[in-house]
CSV table of C-alpha atoms in Angstrom, one decimal:
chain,number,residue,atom,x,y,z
A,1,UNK,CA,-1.7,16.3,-23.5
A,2,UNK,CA,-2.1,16.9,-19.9
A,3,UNK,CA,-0.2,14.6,-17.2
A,4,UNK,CA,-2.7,11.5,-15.9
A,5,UNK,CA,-3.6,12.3,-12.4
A,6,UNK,CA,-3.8,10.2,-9.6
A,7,UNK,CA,-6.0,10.4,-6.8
A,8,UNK,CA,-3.8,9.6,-3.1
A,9,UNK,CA,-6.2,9.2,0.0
A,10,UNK,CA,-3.9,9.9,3.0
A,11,UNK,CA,-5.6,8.8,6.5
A,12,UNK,CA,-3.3,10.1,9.0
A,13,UNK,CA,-0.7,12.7,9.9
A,14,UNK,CA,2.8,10.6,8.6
A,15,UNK,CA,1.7,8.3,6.4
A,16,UNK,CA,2.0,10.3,2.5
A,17,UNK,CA,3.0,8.7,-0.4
A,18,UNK,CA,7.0,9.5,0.5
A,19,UNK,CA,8.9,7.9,-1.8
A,20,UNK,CA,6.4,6.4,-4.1
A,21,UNK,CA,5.1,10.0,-4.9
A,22,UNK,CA,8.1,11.3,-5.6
A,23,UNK,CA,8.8,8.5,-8.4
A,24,UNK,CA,4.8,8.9,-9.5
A,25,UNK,CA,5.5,12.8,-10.3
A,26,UNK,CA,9.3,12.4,-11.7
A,27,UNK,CA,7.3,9.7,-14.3
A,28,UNK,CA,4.6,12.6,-15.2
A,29,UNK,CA,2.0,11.7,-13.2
A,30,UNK,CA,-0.1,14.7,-11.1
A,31,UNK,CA,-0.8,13.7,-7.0
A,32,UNK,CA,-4.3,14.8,-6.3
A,33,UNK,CA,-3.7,14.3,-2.5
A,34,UNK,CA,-6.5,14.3,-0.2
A,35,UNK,CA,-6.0,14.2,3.5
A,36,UNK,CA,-9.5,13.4,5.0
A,37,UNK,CA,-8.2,13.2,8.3
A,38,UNK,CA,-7.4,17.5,7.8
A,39,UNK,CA,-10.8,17.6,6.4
A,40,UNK,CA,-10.1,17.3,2.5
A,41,UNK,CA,-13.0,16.1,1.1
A,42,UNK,CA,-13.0,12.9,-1.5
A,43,UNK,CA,-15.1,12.9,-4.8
A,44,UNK,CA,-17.9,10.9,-4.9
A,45,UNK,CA,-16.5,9.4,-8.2
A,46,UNK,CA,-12.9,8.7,-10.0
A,47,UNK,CA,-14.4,10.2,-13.7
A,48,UNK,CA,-11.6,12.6,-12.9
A,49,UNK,CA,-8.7,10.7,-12.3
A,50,UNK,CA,-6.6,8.5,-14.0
A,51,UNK,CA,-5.6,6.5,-10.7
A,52,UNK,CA,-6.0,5.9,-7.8
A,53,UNK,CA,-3.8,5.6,-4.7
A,54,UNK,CA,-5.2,4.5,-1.1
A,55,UNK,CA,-2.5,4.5,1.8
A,56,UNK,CA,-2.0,3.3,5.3
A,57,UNK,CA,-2.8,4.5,8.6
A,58,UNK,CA,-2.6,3.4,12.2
A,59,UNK,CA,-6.5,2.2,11.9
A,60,UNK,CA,-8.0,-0.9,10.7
A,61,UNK,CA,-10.5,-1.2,7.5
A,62,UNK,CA,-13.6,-1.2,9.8
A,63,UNK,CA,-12.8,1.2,11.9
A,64,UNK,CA,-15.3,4.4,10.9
A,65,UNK,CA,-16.1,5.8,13.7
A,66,UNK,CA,-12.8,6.9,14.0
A,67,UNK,CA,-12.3,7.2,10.6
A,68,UNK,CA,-15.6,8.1,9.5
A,69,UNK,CA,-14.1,8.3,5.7
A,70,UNK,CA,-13.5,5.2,5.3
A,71,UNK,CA,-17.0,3.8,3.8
A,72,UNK,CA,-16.5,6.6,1.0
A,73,UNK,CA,-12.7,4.9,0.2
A,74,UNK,CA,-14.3,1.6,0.2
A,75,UNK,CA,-16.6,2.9,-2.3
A,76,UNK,CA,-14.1,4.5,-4.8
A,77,UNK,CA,-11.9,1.4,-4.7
A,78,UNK,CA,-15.2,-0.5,-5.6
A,79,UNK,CA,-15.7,1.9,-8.6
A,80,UNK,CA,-12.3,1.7,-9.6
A,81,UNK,CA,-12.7,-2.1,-9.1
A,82,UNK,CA,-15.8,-2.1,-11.9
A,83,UNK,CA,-13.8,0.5,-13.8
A,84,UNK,CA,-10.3,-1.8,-13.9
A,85,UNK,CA,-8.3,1.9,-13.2
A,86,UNK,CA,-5.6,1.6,-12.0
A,87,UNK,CA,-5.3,1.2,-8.6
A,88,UNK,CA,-2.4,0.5,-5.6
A,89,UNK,CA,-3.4,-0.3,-2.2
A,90,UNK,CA,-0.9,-0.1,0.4
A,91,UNK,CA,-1.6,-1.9,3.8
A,92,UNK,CA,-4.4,-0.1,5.3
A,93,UNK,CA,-5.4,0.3,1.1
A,94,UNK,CA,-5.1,-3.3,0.7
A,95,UNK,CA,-6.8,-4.1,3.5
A,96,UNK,CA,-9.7,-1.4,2.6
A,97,UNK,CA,-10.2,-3.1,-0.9
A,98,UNK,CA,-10.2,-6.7,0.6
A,99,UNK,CA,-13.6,-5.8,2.6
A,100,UNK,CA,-14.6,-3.7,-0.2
A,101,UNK,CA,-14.7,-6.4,-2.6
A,102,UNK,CA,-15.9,-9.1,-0.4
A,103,UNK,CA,-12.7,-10.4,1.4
A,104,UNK,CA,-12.1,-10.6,5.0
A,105,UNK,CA,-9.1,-8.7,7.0
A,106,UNK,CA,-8.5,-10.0,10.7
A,107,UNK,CA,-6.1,-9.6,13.2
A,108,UNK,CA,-2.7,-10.9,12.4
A,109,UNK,CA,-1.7,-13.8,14.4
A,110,UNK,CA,2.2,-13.0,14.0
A,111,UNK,CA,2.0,-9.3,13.1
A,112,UNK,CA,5.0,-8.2,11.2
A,113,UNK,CA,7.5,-5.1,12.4
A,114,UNK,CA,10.7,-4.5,9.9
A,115,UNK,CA,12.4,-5.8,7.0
A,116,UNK,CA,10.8,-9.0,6.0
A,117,UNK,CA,11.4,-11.6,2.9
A,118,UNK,CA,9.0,-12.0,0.3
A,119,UNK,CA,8.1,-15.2,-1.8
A,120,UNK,CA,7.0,-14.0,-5.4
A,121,UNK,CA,4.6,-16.8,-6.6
A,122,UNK,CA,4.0,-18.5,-9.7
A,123,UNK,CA,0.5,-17.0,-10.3
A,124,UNK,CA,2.4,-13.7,-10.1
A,125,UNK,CA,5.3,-14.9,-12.9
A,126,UNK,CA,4.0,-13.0,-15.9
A,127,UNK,CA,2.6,-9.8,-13.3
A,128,UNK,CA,3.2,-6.3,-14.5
A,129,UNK,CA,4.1,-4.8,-11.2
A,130,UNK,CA,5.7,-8.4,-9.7
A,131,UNK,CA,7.0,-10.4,-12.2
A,132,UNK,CA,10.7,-9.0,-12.3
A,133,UNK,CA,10.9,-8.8,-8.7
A,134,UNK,CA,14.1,-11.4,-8.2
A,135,UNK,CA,13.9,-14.8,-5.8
A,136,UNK,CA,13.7,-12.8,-2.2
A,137,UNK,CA,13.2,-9.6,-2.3
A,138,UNK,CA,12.8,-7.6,1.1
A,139,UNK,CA,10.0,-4.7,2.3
A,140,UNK,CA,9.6,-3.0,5.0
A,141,UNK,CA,6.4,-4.3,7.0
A,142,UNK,CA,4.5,-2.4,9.9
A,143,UNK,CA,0.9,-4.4,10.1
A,144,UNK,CA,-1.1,-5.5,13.0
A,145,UNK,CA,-4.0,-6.9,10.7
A,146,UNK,CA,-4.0,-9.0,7.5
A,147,UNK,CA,-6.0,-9.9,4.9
A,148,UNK,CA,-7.8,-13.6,5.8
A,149,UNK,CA,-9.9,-14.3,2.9
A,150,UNK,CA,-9.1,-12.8,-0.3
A,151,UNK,CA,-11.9,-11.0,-2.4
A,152,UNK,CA,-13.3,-13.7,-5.7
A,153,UNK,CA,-11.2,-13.3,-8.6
A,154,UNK,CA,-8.2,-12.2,-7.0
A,155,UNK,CA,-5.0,-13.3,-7.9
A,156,UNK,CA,-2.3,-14.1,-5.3
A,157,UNK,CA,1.3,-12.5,-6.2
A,158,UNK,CA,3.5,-12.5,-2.9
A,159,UNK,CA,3.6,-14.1,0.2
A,160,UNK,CA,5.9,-14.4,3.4
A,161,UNK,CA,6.5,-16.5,6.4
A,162,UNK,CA,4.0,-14.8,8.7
A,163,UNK,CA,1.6,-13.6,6.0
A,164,UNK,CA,-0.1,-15.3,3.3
A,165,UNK,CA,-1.6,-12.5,1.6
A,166,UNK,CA,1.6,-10.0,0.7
A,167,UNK,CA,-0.1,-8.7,-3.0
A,168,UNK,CA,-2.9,-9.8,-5.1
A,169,UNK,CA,-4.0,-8.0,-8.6
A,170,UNK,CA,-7.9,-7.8,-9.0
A,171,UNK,CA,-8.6,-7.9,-13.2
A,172,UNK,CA,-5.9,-6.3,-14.9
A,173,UNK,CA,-4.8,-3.0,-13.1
A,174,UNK,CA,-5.6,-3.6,-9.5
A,175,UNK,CA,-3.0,-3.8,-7.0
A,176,UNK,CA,-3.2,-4.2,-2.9
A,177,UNK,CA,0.3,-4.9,-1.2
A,178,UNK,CA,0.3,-5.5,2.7
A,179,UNK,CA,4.0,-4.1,2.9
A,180,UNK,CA,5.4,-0.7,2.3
A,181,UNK,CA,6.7,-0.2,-0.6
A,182,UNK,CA,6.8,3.7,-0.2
A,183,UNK,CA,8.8,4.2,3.2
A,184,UNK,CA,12.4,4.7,4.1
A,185,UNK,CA,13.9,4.9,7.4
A,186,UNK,CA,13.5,8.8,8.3
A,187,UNK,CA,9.9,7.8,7.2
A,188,UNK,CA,9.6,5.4,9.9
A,189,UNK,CA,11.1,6.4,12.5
A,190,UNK,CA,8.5,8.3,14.2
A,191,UNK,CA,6.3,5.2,13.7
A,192,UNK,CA,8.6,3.4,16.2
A,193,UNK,CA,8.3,6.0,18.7
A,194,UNK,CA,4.4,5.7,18.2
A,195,UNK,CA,4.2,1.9,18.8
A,196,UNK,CA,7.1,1.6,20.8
A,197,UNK,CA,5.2,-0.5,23.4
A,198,UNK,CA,3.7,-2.8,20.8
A,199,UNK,CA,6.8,-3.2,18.7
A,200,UNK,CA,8.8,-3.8,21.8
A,201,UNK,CA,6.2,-6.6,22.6
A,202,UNK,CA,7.3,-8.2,19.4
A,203,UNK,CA,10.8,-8.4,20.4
A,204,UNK,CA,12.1,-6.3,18.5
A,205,UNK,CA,13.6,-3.0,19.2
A,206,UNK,CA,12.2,0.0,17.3
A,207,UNK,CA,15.6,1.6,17.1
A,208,UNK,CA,17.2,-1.3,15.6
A,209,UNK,CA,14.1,-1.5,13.2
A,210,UNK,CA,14.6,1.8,11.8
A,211,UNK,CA,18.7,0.9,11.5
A,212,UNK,CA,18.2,-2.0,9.1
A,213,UNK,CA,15.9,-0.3,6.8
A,214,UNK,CA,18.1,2.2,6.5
A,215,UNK,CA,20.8,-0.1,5.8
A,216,UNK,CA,18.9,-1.9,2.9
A,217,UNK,CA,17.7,1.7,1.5
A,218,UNK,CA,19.6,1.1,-1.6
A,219,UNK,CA,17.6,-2.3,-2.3
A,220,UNK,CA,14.6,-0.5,-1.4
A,221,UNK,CA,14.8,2.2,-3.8
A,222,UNK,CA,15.5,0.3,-6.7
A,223,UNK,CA,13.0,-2.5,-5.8
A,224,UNK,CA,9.8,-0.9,-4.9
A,225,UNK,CA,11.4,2.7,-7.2
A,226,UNK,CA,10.8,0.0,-10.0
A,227,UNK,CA,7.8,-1.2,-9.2
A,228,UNK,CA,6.1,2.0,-8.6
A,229,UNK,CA,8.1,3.5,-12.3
A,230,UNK,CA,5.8,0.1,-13.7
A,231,UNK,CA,2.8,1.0,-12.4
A,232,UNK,CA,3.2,4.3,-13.2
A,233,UNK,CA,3.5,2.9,-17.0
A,234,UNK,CA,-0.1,0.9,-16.1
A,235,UNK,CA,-1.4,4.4,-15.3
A,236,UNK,CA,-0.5,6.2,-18.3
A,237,UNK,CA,-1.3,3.5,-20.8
A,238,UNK,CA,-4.8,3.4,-19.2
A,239,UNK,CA,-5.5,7.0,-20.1
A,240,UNK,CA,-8.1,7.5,-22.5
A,241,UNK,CA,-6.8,9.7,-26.0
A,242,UNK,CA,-8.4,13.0,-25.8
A,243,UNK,CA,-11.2,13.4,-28.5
């Protein structure tokens, strides 16, 4: 039996799948990585993946004219949506399936830069991906936007001070997270020297930023390492026996 294979939508130079891949392929899943922003093209349809992975990126979900890709993600997440294949949406991801599916993303009023405390919720008690997170367990956040009105149907998982939306599910096997679950420090910490103005206009210093994560990378690894192992299981369970 051949390994599932996921398809990963990358949107900018930076911003791969880091440590979230590397769990995905040391479960025995295949990355088909697409960088449209190098000129990859994406398939007009997911009949040959298993799952499918959207990323973030420095631009916001309506942004295409400078990302001109973007109303072809929207339309893959919306197949995948109809589908129920397994999908994760990180940041810019979850942001692209809230508009896909009829939510609303807006500006974040208190954007979030850094380690931040989640609040699992009840709805999210039973989760696959959620449920077995712990009380208050920490990501690493870099978001300017948000998601304002979730899509019908969704179900809200996590939350946090500044941010009511951190992770929804959509039907069984659909996932958008506002955090990061697949960075580390040495991932970030040319982001800090990108938004160094804008971070700094938080208060916050970008060195310092990239200090604490590193400090909590053990946390990180096993938190959001187990989540991604789980949804890896969602993926492979999902695969259709070969006839």
């Amino acid at each position: 039996m051949s390994a599932p294979v996921v398809l990963v939508v990358e949107h900018e130079d930076g911003t791969g799948p880091a440590m979230v891949g590397e769990r995905l392929v040391q479960a025995g899943l295949r990355l088909d990585l697409r960088r449209p922003w190098q000129g990859d093209p994406l398939p007009g349809s997911l009949d040959d993946h298993d799952g499918l992975l959207v990323l973030g990126g420095s631009m916001g979900p309506y942004d295409d004219e400078r990302a001109p890709w973007l109303p072809q993600v929207r339309e893959l997440l919306r197949q995948a949506v109809a589908r129920d294949l397994p999908t994760l949406g990180i940041c810019l991801g979850m942001e692209l399936l809230t508009v896909a599916c009829g939510g609303k993303v807006g500006h974040a009023l208190r954007p979030e830069v850094g380690l931040v405390d989640l609040t699992p919720l009840q709805e999210g008690a039973d989760d696959v991906l959620f449920g077995a997170l712990g009380e208050r367990p920490r990501a690493v956040q870099w978001h300017w936007e948000e998601t304002e009105n979730l899509p019908a149907g969704a179900v809200r998982l996590l939350t946090s001070e500044r941010c009511a939306h951190q992770a929804y599910r959509l039907g069984n096997h659909i996932w958008g997270v506002q955090f990061h679950p697949e960075v580390l420090a040495s991932d970030i910490s040319h982001w800090g020297r990108a938004d160094d103005t804008p971070v700094r206009a938080l208060g916050l210093e970008p060195d310092d930023v990239v200090r604490k994560v590193d400090h909590d990378e053990p946390a990180l690894r096993a938190v959001w390492g187990g989540m991604t192992d789980r949804w890896a299981r969602v993926v492979a369970s999902c695969v259709a026996p070969a006839d």
